[in-house]
Coordinates of C-alpha atoms in Angstrom, one line a residue:
X1 CA -0.1 0.1 -0.1
X2 CA 1.4 3.1 -1.4
X3 CA 0.2 6.7 1.8
X4 CA -1.1 9.0 -1.0
X5 CA 0.6 12.8 0.3
X6 CA -0.3 16.1 -1.1
X7 CA 2.9 17.6 -1.8
X8 CA 3.5 21.7 -1.8
X9 CA 6.8 22.5 -2.5
X10 CA 6.1 26.2 -2.4
X11 CA 8.7 29.0 -3.8
X12 CA 12.0 30.2 -3.6
X13 CA 14.3 27.4 -1.6
X14 CA 11.3 25.5 -1.7
X15 CA 11.3 22.6 -4.3
X16 CA 15.1 22.2 -3.1
X17 CA 14.1 21.5 0.6
X18 CA 10.8 19.6 -0.8
X19 CA 12.8 17.1 -2.7
X20 CA 15.6 16.7 0.0
X21 CA 12.6 15.6 2.1
X22 CA 11.2 13.3 -0.1
X23 CA 14.2 11.7 -0.9
X24 CA 14.7 10.6 2.6
X25 CA 11.2 9.6 3.7
X26 CA 11.7 7.2 0.0
X27 CA 14.7 6.2 1.4
X28 CA 12.2 4.5 4.7
X29 CA 11.7 1.7 2.3
X30 CA 7.2 2.6 2.7
X31 CA 5.8 3.7 -0.6
X32 CA 4.1 7.2 -1.4
X33 CA 2.2 8.3 -4.3
X34 CA 2.4 12.0 -4.1
X35 CA 0.2 14.7 -5.5
X36 CA 2.3 17.6 -6.4
X37 CA 1.0 20.8 -7.3
X38 CA 4.0 23.3 -7.9
X39 CA 1.2 26.7 -8.2
X40 CA 0.1 28.0 -4.6
X41 CA 0.6 31.8 -3.6
X42 CA 2.2 34.4 -6.5
X43 CA 2.2 31.1 -9.4
X44 CA -0.9 30.0 -8.7
X45 CA -2.3 33.8 -8.6
X46 CA -1.2 34.6 -12.0
X47 CA -2.9 31.3 -13.4
X48 CA -6.2 30.8 -10.9
X49 CA -7.1 34.0 -9.6
X50 CA -6.4 32.8 -5.8
X51 CA -3.2 31.9 -4.6
X52 CA -5.5 28.8 -2.7
X53 CA -6.5 27.1 -5.6
X54 CA -9.8 24.4 -5.1
X55 CA -8.0 22.0 -6.4
X56 CA -4.8 21.5 -3.4
X57 CA -7.6 21.9 -1.1
X58 CA -9.8 19.1 -2.2
X59 CA -6.6 16.9 -3.2
X60 CA -5.8 17.5 1.1
X61 CA -9.6 16.7 2.2
X62 CA -8.6 13.1 -0.1
X63 CA -5.8 12.7 1.4
X64 CA -6.0 13.9 5.5
X65 CA -1.8 14.5 4.8
X66 CA -0.2 17.2 3.5
X67 CA 3.9 17.4 3.3
X68 CA 4.4 21.3 2.2
X69 CA 7.1 23.6 1.8
X70 CA 7.2 27.7 2.3
X71 CA 5.9 29.6 0.1
X72 CA 6.4 33.5 0.6
X73 CA 4.3 36.3 1.9
X74 CA 3.8 39.8 0.7
X75 CA 4.2 42.2 3.4
X76 CA 2.0 44.5 3.9
X77 CA 0.2 44.0 0.8
X78 CA -1.2 41.7 -1.7
X79 CA -2.8 38.4 -1.4
X80 CA -3.0 36.9 2.0
X81 CA -1.0 34.2 3.8
X82 CA -1.3 30.9 2.4
X83 CA -0.5 29.3 5.6
X84 CA -3.4 31.2 6.7
X85 CA -5.9 30.2 4.6
X86 CA -5.1 26.4 4.9
X87 CA -5.6 26.6 8.5
X88 CA -8.6 28.0 8.6
X89 CA -10.6 26.3 5.7
X90 CA -9.7 23.2 6.8
X91 CA -9.9 24.0 10.4
X92 CA -6.3 23.2 11.4
X93 CA -6.9 24.2 14.2
X94 CA -3.2 23.4 16.2
X95 CA -0.1 24.7 15.4
X96 CA 2.5 21.9 16.7
X97 CA 5.7 23.3 17.2
X98 CA 8.8 21.0 18.3
X99 CA 12.0 22.6 19.7
X100 CA 14.9 20.4 20.6
X101 CA 18.2 20.4 21.1
X102 CA 20.3 18.7 18.5
X103 CA 23.6 17.0 18.5
X104 CA 26.4 18.9 17.0
X105 CA 24.9 22.2 17.5
X106 CA 26.4 25.3 19.8
X107 CA 23.4 26.8 21.0
X108 CA 23.6 28.7 24.4
X109 CA 21.3 26.6 26.2
X110 CA 21.6 22.2 26.1
X111 CA 18.7 20.1 26.5
X112 CA 15.7 22.1 25.8
X113 CA 12.9 20.0 24.7
X114 CA 10.1 22.0 24.9
X115 CA 6.4 21.6 22.1
X116 CA 4.7 24.9 21.2
X117 CA 0.8 24.8 21.0
X118 CA 0.0 27.4 19.3
X119 CA -4.0 28.4 18.4
X120 CA -4.4 28.5 14.6
X121 CA -7.8 29.8 13.7
X122 CA -9.1 32.5 15.5
X123 CA -7.4 35.0 17.9
X124 CA -5.9 38.0 15.8
X125 CA -5.1 36.4 12.9
X126 CA -9.2 35.7 12.4
X127 CA -8.9 38.6 9.6
X128 CA -11.7 40.6 10.9
X129 CA -9.9 43.8 10.1
X130 CA -11.7 47.8 9.4
X131 CA -10.8 50.8 8.4
X132 CA -11.8 54.3 9.0
X133 CA -11.1 56.2 6.3
X134 CA -12.3 59.5 7.1
X135 CA -10.4 58.8 11.1
X136 CA -7.5 56.7 9.4
X137 CA -7.7 54.2 12.2
X138 CA -7.9 50.6 11.6
X139 CA -9.1 48.0 13.8
X140 CA -8.4 44.6 13.9
X141 CA -10.4 42.3 16.0
X142 CA -8.6 39.1 18.4
X143 CA -11.8 36.7 18.9
X144 CA -11.4 34.3 21.1
X145 CA -13.9 31.5 21.8
X146 CA -14.4 28.6 24.3
X147 CA -14.8 26.1 21.5
X148 CA -11.8 27.3 19.4
X149 CA -10.0 27.6 23.2
X150 CA -11.5 23.9 24.6
X151 CA -9.5 22.5 22.0
X152 CA -6.4 23.6 20.9
X153 CA -5.7 23.5 25.2
X154 CA -7.2 19.9 25.2
X155 CA -4.7 18.8 22.4
X156 CA -2.1 19.7 24.1
X157 CA -2.7 17.6 27.6
X158 CA -3.8 14.3 25.1
X159 CA -0.4 15.1 23.5
X160 CA 1.6 16.0 27.3
X161 CA -0.3 12.4 28.7
X162 CA 0.7 10.3 24.7
X163 CA 4.3 11.4 25.0
X164 CA 5.2 11.5 28.7
X165 CA 5.9 15.0 29.4
X166 CA 4.9 16.3 33.0
X167 CA 4.2 19.7 32.7
X168 CA 1.9 22.4 30.7
X169 CA 2.0 26.2 30.7
X170 CA -1.2 28.2 29.4
X171 CA 0.0 32.1 27.9
X172 CA -1.5 34.6 28.2
X173 CA -2.2 38.4 28.6
X174 CA -4.9 38.5 31.3
X175 CA -4.2 40.6 33.4
X176 CA -4.6 43.1 30.7
X177 CA -6.6 41.3 28.3
X178 CA -9.5 40.3 30.4
X179 CA -12.3 38.9 27.9
X180 CA -10.3 37.2 25.9
X181 CA -7.0 36.0 27.6
X182 CA -9.5 35.6 31.1
X183 CA -11.6 33.4 29.1
X184 CA -8.5 31.6 28.0
X185 CA -6.6 30.8 31.0
X186 CA -10.0 30.3 33.0
X187 CA -11.1 27.3 30.2
X188 CA -7.3 25.9 30.7
X189 CA -7.9 26.0 34.7
X190 CA -10.9 24.1 34.5
X191 CA -9.5 21.3 31.5
X192 CA -6.3 20.6 33.6
X193 CA -8.0 19.2 36.7
X194 CA -8.9 16.7 33.9
X195 CA -5.2 15.4 33.4
X196 CA -4.7 15.3 37.5
X197 CA -0.5 13.6 36.2
X198 CA 0.1 17.0 34.6
X199 CA 1.2 19.9 36.5
X200 CA -0.5 23.2 35.4
X201 CA 0.6 27.0 35.8
X202 CA 0.3 30.0 33.4
X203 CA 2.8 32.8 32.6
X204 CA 1.9 36.5 31.4
X205 CA 3.4 36.5 27.6
X206 CA 5.7 39.3 28.5
X207 CA 7.2 37.5 31.9
X208 CA 6.6 34.1 29.3
X209 CA 9.6 35.7 26.6
X210 CA 11.9 36.7 29.4
X211 CA 11.4 32.7 31.1
X212 CA 12.4 31.0 27.7
X213 CA 15.6 32.8 27.6
X214 CA 16.8 32.6 30.8
X215 CA 15.6 28.9 32.1
X216 CA 14.0 27.1 29.0
X217 CA 14.8 24.0 30.6
X218 CA 11.8 24.1 33.0
X219 CA 9.1 24.1 30.4
X220 CA 7.4 21.3 28.3
X221 CA 4.1 22.0 27.0
X222 CA 3.3 25.8 25.9
X223 CA 0.2 26.8 25.5
X224 CA -1.1 29.6 23.5
X225 CA -3.1 31.9 21.7
X226 CA -2.5 32.6 17.6
X227 CA -0.6 35.9 17.7
X228 CA 0.7 34.6 21.1
X229 CA 2.3 31.7 20.2
X230 CA 3.7 32.6 17.2
X231 CA 5.8 34.8 18.6
X232 CA 7.1 32.2 20.4
X233 CA 7.2 29.5 18.7
X234 CA 10.2 31.0 16.7
X235 CA 11.8 32.7 20.0
X236 CA 11.9 28.9 20.9
X237 CA 13.4 28.2 17.0
X238 CA 16.1 30.2 18.7
X239 CA 16.9 29.0 21.6
X240 CA 17.9 25.1 19.5
X241 CA 19.4 26.7 16.7
X242 CA 17.2 28.8 14.5
X243 CA 13.9 28.0 12.2
X244 CA 15.9 26.4 9.5
X245 CA 15.8 22.4 11.9
X246 CA 12.8 23.2 13.9
X247 CA 9.4 20.9 12.4
X248 CA 5.9 22.1 12.5
X249 CA 2.7 20.6 11.6
X250 CA -1.2 22.4 11.6
X251 CA -3.5 19.3 12.6
X252 CA -6.9 19.4 12.3
X253 CA -9.9 16.5 13.3
X254 CA -10.3 15.5 9.4
X255 CA -6.9 16.2 7.7
X256 CA -2.9 17.4 8.8
X257 CA -0.4 19.4 6.8
X258 CA 3.7 19.9 7.9
X259 CA 5.6 22.0 6.8
X260 CA 8.9 23.6 6.6
X261 CA 8.2 27.0 9.4
X262 CA 11.0 29.3 7.9
X263 CA 10.5 31.5 5.1
X264 CA 11.6 30.7 1.1
X265 CA 14.6 32.9 0.8
X266 CA 14.4 33.7 -2.5
X267 CA 18.0 34.8 -2.5
X268 CA 19.6 31.3 -2.2
X269 CA 17.1 29.5 -4.2
X270 CA 18.4 27.4 -6.9
X271 CA 21.9 27.5 -5.8
X272 CA 21.7 24.2 -3.9
X273 CA 22.7 26.0 -0.8
X274 CA 19.8 25.7 1.4
X275 CA 19.0 23.2 4.6
X276 CA 16.8 20.7 4.7
X277 CA 16.8 20.1 8.6
X278 CA 13.3 21.9 9.0
X279 CA 11.3 19.7 6.4
X280 CA 12.8 16.4 7.2
X281 CA 11.9 16.5 10.8
X282 CA 8.6 17.7 9.7
X283 CA 7.9 14.6 7.8
X284 CA 9.5 13.0 11.0
X285 CA 6.0 14.0 12.7
X286 CA 4.1 12.9 9.6
X287 CA 5.6 9.2 10.2
X288 CA 4.2 9.6 13.2
X289 CA 0.9 10.5 12.6
X290 CA 1.0 8.2 9.7
X291 CA 1.8 5.5 12.6
X292 CA 5.1 4.7 10.7
X293 CA 7.4 4.9 14.3
X294 CA 10.0 2.8 12.9
X295 CA 10.8 4.3 9.6
X296 CA 10.1 7.6 12.2
X297 CA 12.9 6.5 14.1
X298 CA 15.2 5.9 11.2
X299 CA 15.2 9.3 10.1
X300 CA 15.3 10.8 13.1
X301 CA 19.0 9.2 14.4
X302 CA 19.9 9.6 11.1
X303 CA 20.2 12.7 11.2
X304 CA 21.3 13.2 14.3
X305 CA 24.2 11.3 13.4
X306 CA 24.5 13.2 10.7
X307 CA 24.8 16.4 13.0
X308 CA 26.4 14.8 15.4
X309 CA 29.2 14.1 12.5
X310 CA 29.9 17.6 11.2
X311 CA 31.4 17.0 7.9
X312 CA 28.2 17.1 5.8
X313 CA 26.4 20.4 7.0
X314 CA 25.3 23.2 4.8
X315 CA 26.8 26.8 5.8
X316 CA 24.0 28.0 7.3
X317 CA 25.6 25.2 10.0
X318 CA 29.0 26.1 9.7
X319 CA 29.6 23.5 7.1
X320 CA 30.3 23.2 3.6
X321 CA 28.0 20.8 2.4
X322 CA 25.7 21.4 -0.7
X323 CA 21.4 20.5 -0.2
X324 CA 21.8 17.7 -1.9
X325 CA 25.4 16.5 -0.5
X326 CA 23.6 16.6 3.1
X327 CA 20.5 14.9 1.3
X328 CA 22.3 11.7 0.1
X329 CA 24.5 11.0 3.4
X330 CA 21.3 11.5 5.6
X331 CA 19.1 9.4 3.2
X332 CA 21.9 7.4 2.5
X333 CA 22.2 6.7 6.8
X334 CA 18.2 5.6 6.4
X335 CA 18.9 3.2 4.0
X336 CA 21.1 1.2 6.1
X337 CA 19.0 1.5 9.0
X338 CA 16.1 0.1 7.7
X339 CA 18.0 -2.5 5.8
X340 CA 20.1 -3.4 9.1

């Protein structure tokens, strides 16, 4: 049986890191049937008059799983983020961002192992904005619902229980945003009572930022609203080496999209210099989502060995290997593990 997966290479370095992830996945010996869509974002806009064509959404709904490279989002103008549209149209309410120290990567902190759970469909990213031309005032409404809060908080607790984590920290701004953040915090306290084996606490967002750059080892699972989660997940990535090495997943009840969370880096596109680690690690998350834990372990261990050895790292990690050289080394090590 082959797994049917929707493949969205994206733009910039997206096709290069996507091809790398596909090569490593196929080295596991599992069979994949890829439904590849080259045109999303600006390329799709020119042809379909939308950055996210309906056939792409239909494919993800049908296959229930997608692997996605980075897609450029215009800043301050142009079309709405493809990432945001995917999350809202497919109701991918849980953004999951593991941030774990990798061997061979020098960072100020050791043994960081935390996961950010970001509510993905509402908050300030709900897209409820207004502009009063007469007064020149722009408003953006942060929509927080009981349903949306309950399901992301419960998702976090269930993940913690399933993966053996013992702490959940809820991040908010309830001292100022008393209705929105206040409701989120109160719901967290209610749900925490259902998981007595897990220690629950809460932090105000500004304090949480300080805590993470002082003692990140004190935290395990962090759950928060959309904007705060967006900020904290990038901050946490910086603790372990940057966006180029951390994975990401957007998960809903019906389907899931696994993606690299870094940008499209158009300045190095097509030069065989991109680091595919983030998307390869996202592919590991995808394998676990599919229940293929032995294959996921093989890819993880091959990647860790490559980092630990340090001979075939890309330039952003202090090495001189090309994208294809790094990929070949990791894929060969995956094959060795699954065959031996």
